[in-house]
JSON list of C-alpha atoms and ligand atoms in Angstrom, two decimals:
[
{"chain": "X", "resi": 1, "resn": "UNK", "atom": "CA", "xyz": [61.26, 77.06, 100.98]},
{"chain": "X", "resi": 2, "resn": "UNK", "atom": "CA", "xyz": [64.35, 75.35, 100.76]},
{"chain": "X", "resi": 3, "resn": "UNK", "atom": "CA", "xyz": [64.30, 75.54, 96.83]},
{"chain": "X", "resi": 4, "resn": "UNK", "atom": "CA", "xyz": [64.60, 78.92, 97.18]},
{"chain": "X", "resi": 5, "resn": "UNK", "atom": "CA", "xyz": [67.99, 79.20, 99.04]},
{"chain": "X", "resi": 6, "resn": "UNK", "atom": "CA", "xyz": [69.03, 76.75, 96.65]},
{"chain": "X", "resi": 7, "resn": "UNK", "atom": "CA", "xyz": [68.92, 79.15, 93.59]},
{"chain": "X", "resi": 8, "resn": "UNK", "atom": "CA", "xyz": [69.99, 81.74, 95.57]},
{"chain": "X", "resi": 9, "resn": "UNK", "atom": "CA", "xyz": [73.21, 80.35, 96.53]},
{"chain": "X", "resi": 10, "resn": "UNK", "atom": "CA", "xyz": [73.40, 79.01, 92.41]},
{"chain": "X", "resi": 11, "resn": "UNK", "atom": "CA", "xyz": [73.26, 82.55, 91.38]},
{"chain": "X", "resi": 12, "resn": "UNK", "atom": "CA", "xyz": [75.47, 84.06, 93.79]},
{"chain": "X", "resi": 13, "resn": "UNK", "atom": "CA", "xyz": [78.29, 80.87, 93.17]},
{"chain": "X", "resi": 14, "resn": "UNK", "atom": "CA", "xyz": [77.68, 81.72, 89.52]},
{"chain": "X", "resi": 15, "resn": "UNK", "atom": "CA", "xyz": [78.03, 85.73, 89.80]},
{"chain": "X", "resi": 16, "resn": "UNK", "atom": "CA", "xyz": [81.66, 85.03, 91.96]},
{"chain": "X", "resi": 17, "resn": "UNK", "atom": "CA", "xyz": [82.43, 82.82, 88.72]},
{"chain": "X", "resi": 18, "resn": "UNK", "atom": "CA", "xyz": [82.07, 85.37, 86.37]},
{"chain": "X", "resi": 19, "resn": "UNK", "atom": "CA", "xyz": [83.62, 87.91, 88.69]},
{"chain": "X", "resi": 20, "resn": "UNK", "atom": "CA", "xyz": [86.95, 85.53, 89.03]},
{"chain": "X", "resi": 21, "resn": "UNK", "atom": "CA", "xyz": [87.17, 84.60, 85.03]},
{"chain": "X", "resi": 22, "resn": "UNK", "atom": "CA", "xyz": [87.09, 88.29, 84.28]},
{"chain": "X", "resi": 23, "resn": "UNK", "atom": "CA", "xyz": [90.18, 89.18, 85.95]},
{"chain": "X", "resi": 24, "resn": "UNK", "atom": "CA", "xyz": [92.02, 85.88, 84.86]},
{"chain": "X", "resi": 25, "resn": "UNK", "atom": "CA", "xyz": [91.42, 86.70, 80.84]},
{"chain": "X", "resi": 26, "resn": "UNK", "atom": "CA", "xyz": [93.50, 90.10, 81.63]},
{"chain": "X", "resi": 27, "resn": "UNK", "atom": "CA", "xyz": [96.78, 88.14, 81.25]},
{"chain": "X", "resi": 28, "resn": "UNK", "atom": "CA", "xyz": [98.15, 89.46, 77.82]},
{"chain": "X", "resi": 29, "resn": "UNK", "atom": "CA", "xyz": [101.15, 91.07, 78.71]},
{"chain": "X", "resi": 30, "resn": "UNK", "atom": "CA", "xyz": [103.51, 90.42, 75.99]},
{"chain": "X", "resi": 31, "resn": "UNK", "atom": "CA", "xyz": [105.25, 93.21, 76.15]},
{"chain": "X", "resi": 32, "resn": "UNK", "atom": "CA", "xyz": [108.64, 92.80, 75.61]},
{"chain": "X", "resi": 33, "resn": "UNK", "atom": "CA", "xyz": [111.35, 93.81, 78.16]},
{"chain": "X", "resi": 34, "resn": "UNK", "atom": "CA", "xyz": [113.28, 96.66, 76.51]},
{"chain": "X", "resi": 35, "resn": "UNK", "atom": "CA", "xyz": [115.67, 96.63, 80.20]},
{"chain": "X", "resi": 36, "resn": "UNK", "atom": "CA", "xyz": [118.71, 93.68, 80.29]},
{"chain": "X", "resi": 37, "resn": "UNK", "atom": "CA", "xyz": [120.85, 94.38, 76.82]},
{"chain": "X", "resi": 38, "resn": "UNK", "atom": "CA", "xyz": [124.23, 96.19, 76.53]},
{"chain": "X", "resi": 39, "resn": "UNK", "atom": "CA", "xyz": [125.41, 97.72, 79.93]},
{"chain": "X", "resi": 40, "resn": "UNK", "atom": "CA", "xyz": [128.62, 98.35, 80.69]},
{"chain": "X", "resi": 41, "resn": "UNK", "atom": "CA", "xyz": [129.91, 98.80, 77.22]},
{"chain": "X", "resi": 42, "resn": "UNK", "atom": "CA", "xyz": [131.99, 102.08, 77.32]},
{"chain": "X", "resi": 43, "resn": "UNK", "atom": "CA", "xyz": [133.76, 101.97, 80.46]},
{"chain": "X", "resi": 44, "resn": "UNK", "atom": "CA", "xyz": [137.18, 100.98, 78.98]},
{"chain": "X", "resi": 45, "resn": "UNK", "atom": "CA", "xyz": [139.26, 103.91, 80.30]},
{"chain": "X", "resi": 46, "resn": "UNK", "atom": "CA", "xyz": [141.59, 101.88, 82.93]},
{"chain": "X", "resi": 47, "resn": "UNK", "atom": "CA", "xyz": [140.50, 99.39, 84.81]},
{"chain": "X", "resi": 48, "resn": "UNK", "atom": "CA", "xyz": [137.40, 100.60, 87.03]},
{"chain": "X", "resi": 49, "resn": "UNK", "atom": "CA", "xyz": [134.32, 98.72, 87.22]},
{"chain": "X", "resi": 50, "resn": "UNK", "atom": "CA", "xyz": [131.94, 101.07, 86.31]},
{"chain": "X", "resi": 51, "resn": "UNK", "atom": "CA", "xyz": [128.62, 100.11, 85.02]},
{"chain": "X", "resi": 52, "resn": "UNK", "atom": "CA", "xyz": [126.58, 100.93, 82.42]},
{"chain": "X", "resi": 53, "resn": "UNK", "atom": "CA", "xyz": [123.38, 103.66, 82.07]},
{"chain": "X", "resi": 54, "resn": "UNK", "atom": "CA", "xyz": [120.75, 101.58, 82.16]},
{"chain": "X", "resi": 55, "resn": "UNK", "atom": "CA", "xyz": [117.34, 103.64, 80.97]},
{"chain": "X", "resi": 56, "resn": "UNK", "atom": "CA", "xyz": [114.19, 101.63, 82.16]},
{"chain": "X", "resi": 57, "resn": "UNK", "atom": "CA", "xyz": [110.54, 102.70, 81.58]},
{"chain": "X", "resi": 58, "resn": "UNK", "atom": "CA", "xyz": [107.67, 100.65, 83.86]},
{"chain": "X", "resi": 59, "resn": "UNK", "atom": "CA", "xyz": [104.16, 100.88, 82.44]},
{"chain": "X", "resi": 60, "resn": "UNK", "atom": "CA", "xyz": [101.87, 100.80, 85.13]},
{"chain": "X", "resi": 61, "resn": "UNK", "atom": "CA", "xyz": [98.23, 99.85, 84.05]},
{"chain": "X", "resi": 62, "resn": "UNK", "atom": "CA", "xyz": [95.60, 98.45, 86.38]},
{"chain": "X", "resi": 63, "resn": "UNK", "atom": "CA", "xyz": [97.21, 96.57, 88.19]},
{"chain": "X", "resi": 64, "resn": "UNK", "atom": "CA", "xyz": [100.32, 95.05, 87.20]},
{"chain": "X", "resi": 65, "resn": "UNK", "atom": "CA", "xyz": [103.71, 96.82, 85.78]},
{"chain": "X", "resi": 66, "resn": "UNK", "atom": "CA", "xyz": [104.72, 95.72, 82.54]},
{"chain": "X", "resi": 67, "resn": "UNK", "atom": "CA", "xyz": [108.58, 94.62, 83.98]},
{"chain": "X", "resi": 68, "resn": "UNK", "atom": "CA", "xyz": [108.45, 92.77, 87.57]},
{"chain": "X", "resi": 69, "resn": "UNK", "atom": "CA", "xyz": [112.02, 91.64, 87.31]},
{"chain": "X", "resi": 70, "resn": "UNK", "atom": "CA", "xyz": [114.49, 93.59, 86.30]},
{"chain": "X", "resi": 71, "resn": "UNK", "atom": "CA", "xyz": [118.07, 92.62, 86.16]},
{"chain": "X", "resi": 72, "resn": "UNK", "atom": "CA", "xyz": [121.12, 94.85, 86.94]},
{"chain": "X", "resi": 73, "resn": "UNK", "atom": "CA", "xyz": [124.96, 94.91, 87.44]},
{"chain": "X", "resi": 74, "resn": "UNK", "atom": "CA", "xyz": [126.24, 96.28, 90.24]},
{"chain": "X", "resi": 75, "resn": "UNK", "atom": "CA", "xyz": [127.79, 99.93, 89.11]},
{"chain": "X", "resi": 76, "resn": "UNK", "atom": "CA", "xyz": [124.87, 100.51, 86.84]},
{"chain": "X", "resi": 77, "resn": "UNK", "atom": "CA", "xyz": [123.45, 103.91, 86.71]},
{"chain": "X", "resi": 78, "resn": "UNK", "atom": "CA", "xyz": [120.18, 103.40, 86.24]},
{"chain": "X", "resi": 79, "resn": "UNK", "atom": "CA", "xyz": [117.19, 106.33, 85.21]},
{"chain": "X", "resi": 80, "resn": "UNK", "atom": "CA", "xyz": [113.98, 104.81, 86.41]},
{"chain": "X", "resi": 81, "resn": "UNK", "atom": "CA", "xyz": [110.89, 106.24, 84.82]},
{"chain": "X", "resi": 82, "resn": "UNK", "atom": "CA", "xyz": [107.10, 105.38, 85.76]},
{"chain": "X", "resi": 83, "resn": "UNK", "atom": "CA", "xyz": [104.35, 105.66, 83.22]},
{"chain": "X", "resi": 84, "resn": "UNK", "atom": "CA", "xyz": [100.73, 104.76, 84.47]},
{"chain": "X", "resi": 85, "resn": "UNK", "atom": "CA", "xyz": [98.82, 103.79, 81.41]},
{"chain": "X", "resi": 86, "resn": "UNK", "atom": "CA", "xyz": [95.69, 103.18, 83.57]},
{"chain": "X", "resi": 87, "resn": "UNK", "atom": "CA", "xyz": [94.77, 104.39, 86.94]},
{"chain": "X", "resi": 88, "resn": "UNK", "atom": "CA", "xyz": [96.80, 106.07, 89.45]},
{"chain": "X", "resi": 89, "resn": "UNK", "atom": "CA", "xyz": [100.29, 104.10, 90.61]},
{"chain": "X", "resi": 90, "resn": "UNK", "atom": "CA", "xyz": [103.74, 105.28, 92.03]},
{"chain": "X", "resi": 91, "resn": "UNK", "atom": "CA", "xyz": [106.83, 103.15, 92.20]},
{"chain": "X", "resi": 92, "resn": "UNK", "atom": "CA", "xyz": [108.58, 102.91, 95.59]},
{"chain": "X", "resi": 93, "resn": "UNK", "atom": "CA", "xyz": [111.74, 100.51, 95.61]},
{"chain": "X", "resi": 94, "resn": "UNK", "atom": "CA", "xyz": [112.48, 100.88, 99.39]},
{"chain": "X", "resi": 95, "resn": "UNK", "atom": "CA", "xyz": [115.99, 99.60, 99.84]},
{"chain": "X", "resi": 96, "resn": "UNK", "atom": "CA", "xyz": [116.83, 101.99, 97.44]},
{"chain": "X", "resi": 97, "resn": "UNK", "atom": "CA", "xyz": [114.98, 105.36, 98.77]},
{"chain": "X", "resi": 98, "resn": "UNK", "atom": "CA", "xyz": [113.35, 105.14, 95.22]},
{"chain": "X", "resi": 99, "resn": "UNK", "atom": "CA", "xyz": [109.49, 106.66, 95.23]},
{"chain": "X", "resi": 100, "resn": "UNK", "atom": "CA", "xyz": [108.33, 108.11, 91.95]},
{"chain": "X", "resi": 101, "resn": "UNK", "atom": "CA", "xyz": [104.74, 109.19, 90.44]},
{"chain": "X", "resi": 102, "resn": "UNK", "atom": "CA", "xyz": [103.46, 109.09, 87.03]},
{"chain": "X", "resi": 103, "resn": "UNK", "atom": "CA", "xyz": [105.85, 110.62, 85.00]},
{"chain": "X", "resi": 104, "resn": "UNK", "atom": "CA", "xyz": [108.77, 111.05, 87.11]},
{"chain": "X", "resi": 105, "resn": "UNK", "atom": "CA", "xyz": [112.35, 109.41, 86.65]},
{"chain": "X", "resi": 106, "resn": "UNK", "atom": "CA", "xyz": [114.75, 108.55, 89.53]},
{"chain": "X", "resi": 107, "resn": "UNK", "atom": "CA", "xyz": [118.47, 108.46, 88.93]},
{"chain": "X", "resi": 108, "resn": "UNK", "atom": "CA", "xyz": [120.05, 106.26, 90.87]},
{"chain": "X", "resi": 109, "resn": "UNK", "atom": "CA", "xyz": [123.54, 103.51, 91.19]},
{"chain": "X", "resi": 110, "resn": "UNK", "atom": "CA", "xyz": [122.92, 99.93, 91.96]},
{"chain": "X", "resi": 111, "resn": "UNK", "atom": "CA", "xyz": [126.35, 99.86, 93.94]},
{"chain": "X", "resi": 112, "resn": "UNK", "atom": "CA", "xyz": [125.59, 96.17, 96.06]},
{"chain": "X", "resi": 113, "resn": "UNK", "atom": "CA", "xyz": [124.22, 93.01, 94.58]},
{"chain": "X", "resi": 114, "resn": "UNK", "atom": "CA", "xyz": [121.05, 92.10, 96.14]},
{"chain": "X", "resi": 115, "resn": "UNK", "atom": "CA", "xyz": [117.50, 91.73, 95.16]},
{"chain": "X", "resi": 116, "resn": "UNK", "atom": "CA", "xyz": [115.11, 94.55, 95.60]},
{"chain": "X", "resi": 117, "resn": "UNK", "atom": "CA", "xyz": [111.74, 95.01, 95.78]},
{"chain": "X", "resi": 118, "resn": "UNK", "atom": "CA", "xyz": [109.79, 97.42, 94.48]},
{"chain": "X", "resi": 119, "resn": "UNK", "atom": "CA", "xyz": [105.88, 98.17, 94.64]},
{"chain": "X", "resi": 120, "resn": "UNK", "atom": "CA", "xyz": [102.90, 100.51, 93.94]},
{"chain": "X", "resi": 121, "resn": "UNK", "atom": "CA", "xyz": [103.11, 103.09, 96.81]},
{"chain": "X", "resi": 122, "resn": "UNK", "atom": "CA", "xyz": [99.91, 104.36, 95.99]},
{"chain": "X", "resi": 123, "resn": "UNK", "atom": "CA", "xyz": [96.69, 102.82, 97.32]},
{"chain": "X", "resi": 124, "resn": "UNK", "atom": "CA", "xyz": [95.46, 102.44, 93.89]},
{"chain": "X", "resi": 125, "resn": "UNK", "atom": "CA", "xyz": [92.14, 100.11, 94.49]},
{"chain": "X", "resi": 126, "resn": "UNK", "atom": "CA", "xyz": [91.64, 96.46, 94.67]},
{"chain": "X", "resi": 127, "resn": "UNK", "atom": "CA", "xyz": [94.54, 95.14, 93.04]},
{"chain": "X", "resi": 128, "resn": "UNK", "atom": "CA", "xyz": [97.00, 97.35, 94.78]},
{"chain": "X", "resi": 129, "resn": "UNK", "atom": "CA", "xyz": [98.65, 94.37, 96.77]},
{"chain": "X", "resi": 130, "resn": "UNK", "atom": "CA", "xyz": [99.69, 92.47, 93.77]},
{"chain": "X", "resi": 131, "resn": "UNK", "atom": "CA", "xyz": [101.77, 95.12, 92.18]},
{"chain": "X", "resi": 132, "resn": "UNK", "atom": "CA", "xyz": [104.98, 94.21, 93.08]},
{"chain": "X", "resi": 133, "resn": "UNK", "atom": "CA", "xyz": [108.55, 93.31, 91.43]},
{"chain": "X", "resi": 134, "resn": "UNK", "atom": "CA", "xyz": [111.83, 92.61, 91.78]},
{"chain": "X", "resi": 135, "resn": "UNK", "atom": "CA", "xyz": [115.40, 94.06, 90.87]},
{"chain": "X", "resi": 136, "resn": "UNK", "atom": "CA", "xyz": [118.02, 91.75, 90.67]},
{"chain": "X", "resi": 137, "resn": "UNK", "atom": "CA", "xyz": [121.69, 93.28, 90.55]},
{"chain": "X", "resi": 138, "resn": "UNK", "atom": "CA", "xyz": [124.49, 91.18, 90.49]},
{"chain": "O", "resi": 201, "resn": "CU", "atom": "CU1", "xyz": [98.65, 100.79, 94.18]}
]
């Protein structure tokens, strides 16, 4: 009888194995970060600090975004766009009264240094919780 339970549980401990090592080969996002480079160039016209444009694309695949820390200056103009390559994601940065869908591009000015969060505001399945990142302006 007991036997039985015995290679039960084995099967089950080995099904959650191959369940976990799945997801953990998904980890091949080399993408490089087109954000960061040349802001502010061209503001030269007397002595205001006015940041750069910054144009940023996110991927969104299931389920991670491509960029989870973004860094800004504090003036940039930034034009957010959202791309889901895989399942259905939006991109809500809440500080910032940022929500977009697939597709969509927010304009907005990073005018205070801070950190801000941003996230999936779409309940997009299992791994919903862990898409999250960060925008750094300083
Ligand atoms: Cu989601």
């Amino acid at each position: 009888m007991n036997k039985k339970w015995y290679s039960v549980a084995l099967i089950a401990i080995i099904a959650v194995m191959l369940v976990l090592g799945g997801c953990g080969k998904s980890t091949n996002n080399n993408q490089p970060n087109n954000g960061g480079g040349a802001a502010g160039g061209n503001a030269g016209n007397g002595g205001g600090a006015a940041g750069g444009t910054q144009n940023i694309t996110i991927n969104a695949e299931n389920w991670k975004f491509d960029q989870t820390d973004i860094k800004l200056k504090v003036g940039d103009n930034v034009k957010l766009t959202l791309k889901n390559k895989s399942g259905n994601h939006g991109l809500e940065i809440p500080d910032l009264k940022v929500n977009i869908k697939d597709g969509e591009t927010a304009n907005f000015t990073v005018d205070k240094a801070g950190t801000y969060e941003f996230r999936c505001s779409i309940q997009c399945g299992s791994g919903h919780e862990e898409m999250k990142g960060k925008i750094i302006v300083s």
